Amino acid sequence: MIELSHFSKLYKHFSAVTDVSLVCKPGCITGLLGENGAGKTTILKAVAGWHCASSGKLLVHGVNAAENPAAVRSLVGFVPESPVFPAEYTVREFLLMTARIHLLPSPERALSDVAELCSISDILSKKNRTLSKGYRERLAFANALIYNPPVLVLDEPASGLDPAQIVRMRALVKELAKTHTILLSTHLMQEVDVLCDFICILHKGQSVAQGSAEEIIRKSGKKSLEEAFLQLTQNFSSDRQTAQGAQGAAE
């Protein structure tokens, strides 16, 4: 389980995320939906233990990320939007290195299991630099899963994939959701509509709506998630400008 409570992240004088509370449950695919710059990747990196909240709290399986980031990193597998691998390593060499870094008792067995799960058994001898976009995505999943973390974090998992690769990626994510807590980010309406059980819409670093796609559509009074998203984000921006104007007049 992932729990964010009034989570905020500041970079000098810029607020990337402000006062976001969110619960991601095991066996559930939770999606962060928002435009570029909405704060999605900032939240994902915090969940993965790459940085800490400026204020608020983040728990991963009950572990406080600010107090024990190393423990959180061992609980989370992270699949970045644009993964980078050692170019001259073979797929086998790279995954065995990851297995040994995590002190797995049987690296070869872990490699065999994850290669079958991610359908990369046929490319284990290939150099990382020779892989297609689709295989690079599968390798990124394998690298995140080889040490069997209970939480999986996916940053724009459909980015750059062709239609057939997207279908395979979705099938893998749905299968993994049976045994993992999954949090993903995307700016694609269709992706959250097809994959996600629960959605958090982010706009300018703040949560403007949460719930299933059906709940968000119903509450907005619109006919589609796309229409609901546009209304919610536009209303938020208008309300924010009005509040800032009123504050400026008061000052």
Short mmCIF file of C-alpha atoms in Angstrom, two decimals:
data_model
loop_
_atom_site.label_atom_id
_atom_site.label_comp_id
_atom_site.label_asym_id
_atom_site.label_seq_id
_atom_site.Cartn_x
_atom_site.Cartn_y
_atom_site.Cartn_z
CA MET A 1 0.00 0.00 0.00
CA ILE A 2 1.08 3.58 -0.72
CA GLU A 3 -0.20 6.41 1.46
CA LEU A 4 0.41 10.10 0.80
CA SER A 5 -0.85 12.45 3.49
CA HIS A 6 -0.75 16.19 2.70
CA PHE A 7 2.32 15.54 0.56
CA SER A 8 4.13 18.64 -0.75
CA LYS A 9 7.40 19.01 -2.63
CA LEU A 10 9.22 22.33 -3.03
CA TYR A 11 12.21 23.08 -5.27
CA LYS A 12 13.72 26.33 -4.03
CA HIS A 13 10.84 28.77 -4.65
CA PHE A 14 8.80 26.46 -6.91
CA SER A 15 6.05 24.19 -5.56
CA ALA A 16 5.96 21.04 -7.73
CA VAL A 17 3.30 19.31 -5.61
CA THR A 18 1.06 20.88 -2.98
CA ASP A 19 -0.95 19.12 -0.26
CA VAL A 20 -1.79 15.88 -2.09
CA SER A 21 -3.36 13.02 -0.11
CA LEU A 22 -3.79 9.67 -1.85
CA VAL A 23 -4.08 5.98 -0.98
CA CYS A 24 -3.01 3.28 -3.47
CA LYS A 25 -4.28 -0.15 -2.44
CA PRO A 26 -2.76 -3.58 -3.15
CA GLY A 27 -4.29 -5.35 -6.12
CA CYS A 28 -5.35 -2.01 -7.57
CA ILE A 29 -3.92 0.02 -10.45
CA THR A 30 -3.87 3.70 -9.49
CA GLY A 31 -3.26 6.31 -12.16
CA LEU A 32 -1.94 9.85 -11.88
CA LEU A 33 -3.51 11.75 -14.78
CA GLY A 34 -2.33 15.22 -15.72
CA GLU A 35 -0.63 17.43 -18.25
CA ASN A 36 3.16 17.67 -18.45
CA GLY A 37 4.37 19.53 -15.37
CA ALA A 38 1.37 18.57 -13.25
CA GLY A 39 3.54 16.91 -10.60
CA LYS A 40 3.12 13.26 -11.60
CA THR A 41 6.79 12.32 -11.85
CA THR A 42 7.60 14.24 -8.66
CA ILE A 43 5.19 11.97 -6.77
CA LEU A 44 6.47 8.81 -8.46
CA LYS A 45 10.10 9.61 -7.60
CA ALA A 46 9.14 10.20 -3.97
CA VAL A 47 7.31 6.86 -3.83
CA ALA A 48 10.41 5.20 -5.31
CA GLY A 49 12.58 6.74 -2.57
CA TRP A 50 14.50 9.09 -4.86
CA HIS A 51 13.64 12.19 -2.83
CA CYS A 52 11.58 13.11 0.22
CA ALA A 53 8.56 15.29 0.85
CA SER A 54 9.13 18.90 1.84
CA SER A 55 6.12 18.53 4.11
CA GLY A 56 3.48 15.92 4.78
CA LYS A 57 4.04 12.17 4.96
CA LEU A 58 4.60 9.28 2.55
CA LEU A 59 4.33 5.65 3.64
CA VAL A 60 5.11 2.60 1.51
CA HIS A 61 3.89 -0.63 3.13
CA GLY A 62 3.97 1.22 6.42
CA VAL A 63 7.57 2.45 6.01
CA ASN A 64 8.06 6.20 6.31
CA ALA A 65 9.93 7.27 3.16
CA ALA A 66 11.58 10.25 4.88
CA GLU A 67 12.90 8.13 7.76
CA ASN A 68 14.03 5.08 5.80
CA PRO A 69 14.40 5.78 2.05
CA ALA A 70 16.66 2.75 1.55
CA ALA A 71 13.96 0.41 2.84
CA VAL A 72 11.42 2.08 0.56
CA ARG A 73 13.69 1.61 -2.46
CA SER A 74 13.83 -2.12 -1.70
CA LEU A 75 10.01 -2.26 -1.67
CA VAL A 76 9.49 -0.42 -4.96
CA GLY A 77 10.28 -1.32 -8.55
CA PHE A 78 10.51 1.78 -10.75
CA VAL A 79 10.01 1.79 -14.53
CA PRO A 80 11.11 5.20 -15.89
CA GLU A 81 9.67 6.81 -19.01
CA SER A 82 13.02 6.69 -20.83
CA PRO A 83 15.10 3.87 -19.29
CA VAL A 84 18.88 3.96 -19.70
CA PHE A 85 20.90 0.74 -19.63
CA PRO A 86 24.65 0.05 -19.83
CA ALA A 87 25.08 -0.14 -23.60
CA GLU A 88 27.69 -2.89 -23.79
CA TYR A 89 26.08 -5.21 -21.25
CA THR A 90 23.96 -8.06 -22.51
CA VAL A 91 20.43 -8.30 -21.14
CA ARG A 92 21.54 -11.29 -19.04
CA GLU A 93 24.57 -9.47 -17.60
CA PHE A 94 22.52 -6.40 -16.74
CA LEU A 95 19.73 -8.30 -14.97
CA LEU A 96 22.19 -10.51 -13.07
CA MET A 97 23.93 -7.35 -11.88
CA THR A 98 20.62 -6.03 -10.55
CA ALA A 99 19.90 -9.36 -8.85
CA ARG A 100 23.30 -9.36 -7.15
CA ILE A 101 22.99 -5.73 -6.05
CA HIS A 102 19.80 -6.77 -4.25
CA LEU A 103 21.63 -9.77 -2.73
CA LEU A 104 19.20 -12.32 -4.14
CA PRO A 105 20.11 -15.86 -3.02
CA SER A 106 19.63 -17.33 -6.51
CA PRO A 107 20.27 -14.68 -9.19
CA GLU A 108 20.00 -17.17 -12.08
CA ARG A 109 16.63 -18.42 -10.89
CA ALA A 110 15.36 -14.86 -10.46
CA LEU A 111 16.59 -14.03 -13.96
CA SER A 112 14.83 -17.05 -15.46
CA ASP A 113 11.54 -16.22 -13.72
CA VAL A 114 11.50 -12.54 -14.68
CA ALA A 115 12.61 -13.26 -18.25
CA GLU A 116 9.64 -15.56 -18.71
CA LEU A 117 7.25 -13.10 -17.04
CA CYS A 118 8.35 -10.21 -19.26
CA SER A 119 8.79 -12.30 -22.43
CA ILE A 120 12.49 -11.53 -22.90
CA SER A 121 13.98 -15.03 -22.74
CA ASP A 122 14.83 -14.81 -26.46
CA ILE A 123 16.99 -11.69 -26.09
CA LEU A 124 19.11 -12.50 -23.03
CA SER A 125 22.28 -12.72 -25.09
CA LYS A 126 21.69 -9.45 -26.97
CA LYS A 127 23.51 -6.21 -26.12
CA ASN A 128 21.31 -3.58 -24.51
CA ARG A 129 22.25 -1.06 -27.20
CA THR A 130 20.70 -3.27 -29.91
CA LEU A 131 17.23 -3.50 -28.38
CA SER A 132 14.11 -2.05 -29.97
CA LYS A 133 11.85 0.32 -28.05
CA GLY A 134 9.45 -2.49 -27.20
CA TYR A 135 12.17 -4.76 -25.85
CA ARG A 136 13.71 -1.87 -23.91
CA GLU A 137 10.35 -1.37 -22.21
CA ARG A 138 10.15 -5.06 -21.33
CA LEU A 139 13.72 -4.97 -20.00
CA ALA A 140 12.80 -1.97 -17.82
CA PHE A 141 9.91 -4.00 -16.35
CA ALA A 142 12.20 -7.00 -15.80
CA ASN A 143 14.80 -4.82 -14.07
CA ALA A 144 12.13 -3.41 -11.76
CA LEU A 145 10.63 -6.82 -10.97
CA ILE A 146 13.64 -9.11 -10.63
CA TYR A 147 13.93 -8.58 -6.86
CA ASN A 148 10.15 -9.08 -6.45
CA PRO A 149 9.16 -5.76 -4.86
CA PRO A 150 5.51 -5.52 -3.71
CA VAL A 151 5.09 -2.05 -5.24
CA LEU A 152 5.52 -1.13 -8.90
CA VAL A 153 5.78 2.48 -10.12
CA LEU A 154 5.42 3.21 -13.85
CA ASP A 155 6.23 6.59 -15.40
CA GLU A 156 4.32 7.01 -18.70
CA PRO A 157 4.49 3.28 -19.55
CA ALA A 158 2.85 3.72 -22.99
CA SER A 159 5.25 6.46 -24.14
CA GLY A 160 6.71 5.73 -27.56
CA LEU A 161 5.19 2.25 -27.92
CA ASP A 162 3.35 1.15 -31.02
CA PRO A 163 -0.23 -0.23 -30.76
CA ALA A 164 0.84 -3.88 -30.50
CA GLN A 165 3.43 -3.06 -27.82
CA ILE A 166 0.82 -1.10 -25.86
CA VAL A 167 -1.52 -4.09 -25.87
CA ARG A 168 1.27 -6.33 -24.51
CA MET A 169 2.24 -3.74 -21.88
CA ARG A 170 -1.35 -3.42 -20.67
CA ALA A 171 -1.72 -7.18 -20.39
CA LEU A 172 1.47 -7.39 -18.31
CA VAL A 173 0.41 -4.56 -16.00
CA LYS A 174 -3.03 -6.12 -15.42
CA GLU A 175 -1.39 -9.45 -14.61
CA LEU A 176 1.07 -7.81 -12.20
CA ALA A 177 -1.78 -5.96 -10.46
CA LYS A 178 -3.01 -9.28 -9.08
CA THR A 179 0.01 -9.44 -6.76
CA HIS A 180 1.33 -5.86 -6.62
CA THR A 181 0.37 -2.34 -5.67
CA ILE A 182 0.72 -0.38 -8.93
CA LEU A 183 0.97 3.39 -9.36
CA LEU A 184 1.40 4.81 -12.85
CA SER A 185 1.47 8.24 -14.44
CA THR A 186 0.15 9.26 -17.82
CA HIS A 187 -1.27 12.18 -19.77
CA LEU A 188 -3.30 9.82 -21.97
CA MET A 189 -7.01 9.59 -21.15
CA GLN A 190 -7.38 6.22 -22.85
CA GLU A 191 -4.57 4.73 -20.78
CA VAL A 192 -6.18 5.44 -17.42
CA ASP A 193 -9.64 4.56 -18.77
CA VAL A 194 -8.44 1.12 -19.88
CA LEU A 195 -5.95 0.29 -17.11
CA CYS A 196 -6.78 2.10 -13.90
CA ASP A 197 -9.16 1.16 -11.10
CA PHE A 198 -8.62 4.49 -9.36
CA ILE A 199 -7.55 7.87 -10.77
CA CYS A 200 -6.06 11.00 -9.24
CA ILE A 201 -6.27 13.99 -11.56
CA LEU A 202 -3.39 16.40 -10.95
CA HIS A 203 -3.28 19.98 -12.16
CA LYS A 204 -0.46 22.40 -11.36
CA GLY A 205 0.72 20.20 -8.52
CA GLN A 206 -2.64 19.74 -6.82
CA SER A 207 -5.24 16.99 -6.75
CA VAL A 208 -8.47 18.23 -8.35
CA ALA A 209 -10.40 14.93 -8.41
CA GLN A 210 -10.07 11.31 -7.28
CA GLY A 211 -12.11 8.17 -7.89
CA SER A 212 -12.83 5.64 -10.59
CA ALA A 213 -13.33 6.93 -14.13
CA GLU A 214 -17.08 6.36 -13.75
CA GLU A 215 -17.22 8.28 -10.47
CA ILE A 216 -15.27 11.24 -11.84
CA ILE A 217 -17.44 11.40 -14.97
CA ARG A 218 -20.64 11.17 -12.94
CA LYS A 219 -19.63 13.84 -10.43
CA SER A 220 -18.59 16.22 -13.21
CA GLY A 221 -21.86 15.77 -15.09
CA LYS A 222 -19.96 15.11 -18.32
CA LYS A 223 -20.14 12.22 -20.78
CA SER A 224 -16.48 11.19 -20.90
CA LEU A 225 -13.30 11.29 -18.84
CA GLU A 226 -11.78 13.70 -21.35
CA GLU A 227 -14.65 16.18 -20.90
CA ALA A 228 -14.52 15.78 -17.13
CA PHE A 229 -10.74 16.36 -17.10
CA LEU A 230 -11.06 19.56 -19.14
CA GLN A 231 -13.83 20.94 -16.93
CA LEU A 232 -12.08 20.10 -13.67
CA THR A 233 -8.73 21.59 -14.68
CA GLN A 234 -10.27 24.70 -16.24
CA ASN A 235 -12.47 25.30 -13.18
CA PHE A 236 -9.45 24.85 -10.91
CA SER A 237 -7.43 27.40 -12.88
CA SER A 238 -10.33 29.89 -12.86
CA ASP A 239 -10.90 29.47 -9.13
CA ARG A 240 -7.20 29.89 -8.46
CA GLN A 241 -6.99 33.09 -10.51
CA THR A 242 -10.06 34.46 -8.72
CA ALA A 243 -8.55 33.69 -5.32
CA GLN A 244 -5.23 35.27 -6.26
CA GLY A 245 -7.02 38.35 -7.55
CA ALA A 246 -8.99 38.69 -4.33
CA GLN A 247 -5.85 38.30 -2.27
CA GLY A 248 -4.06 40.94 -4.31
CA ALA A 249 -6.93 43.38 -3.89
CA ALA A 250 -6.99 42.78 -0.15
CA GLU A 251 -3.30 43.51 0.10
#
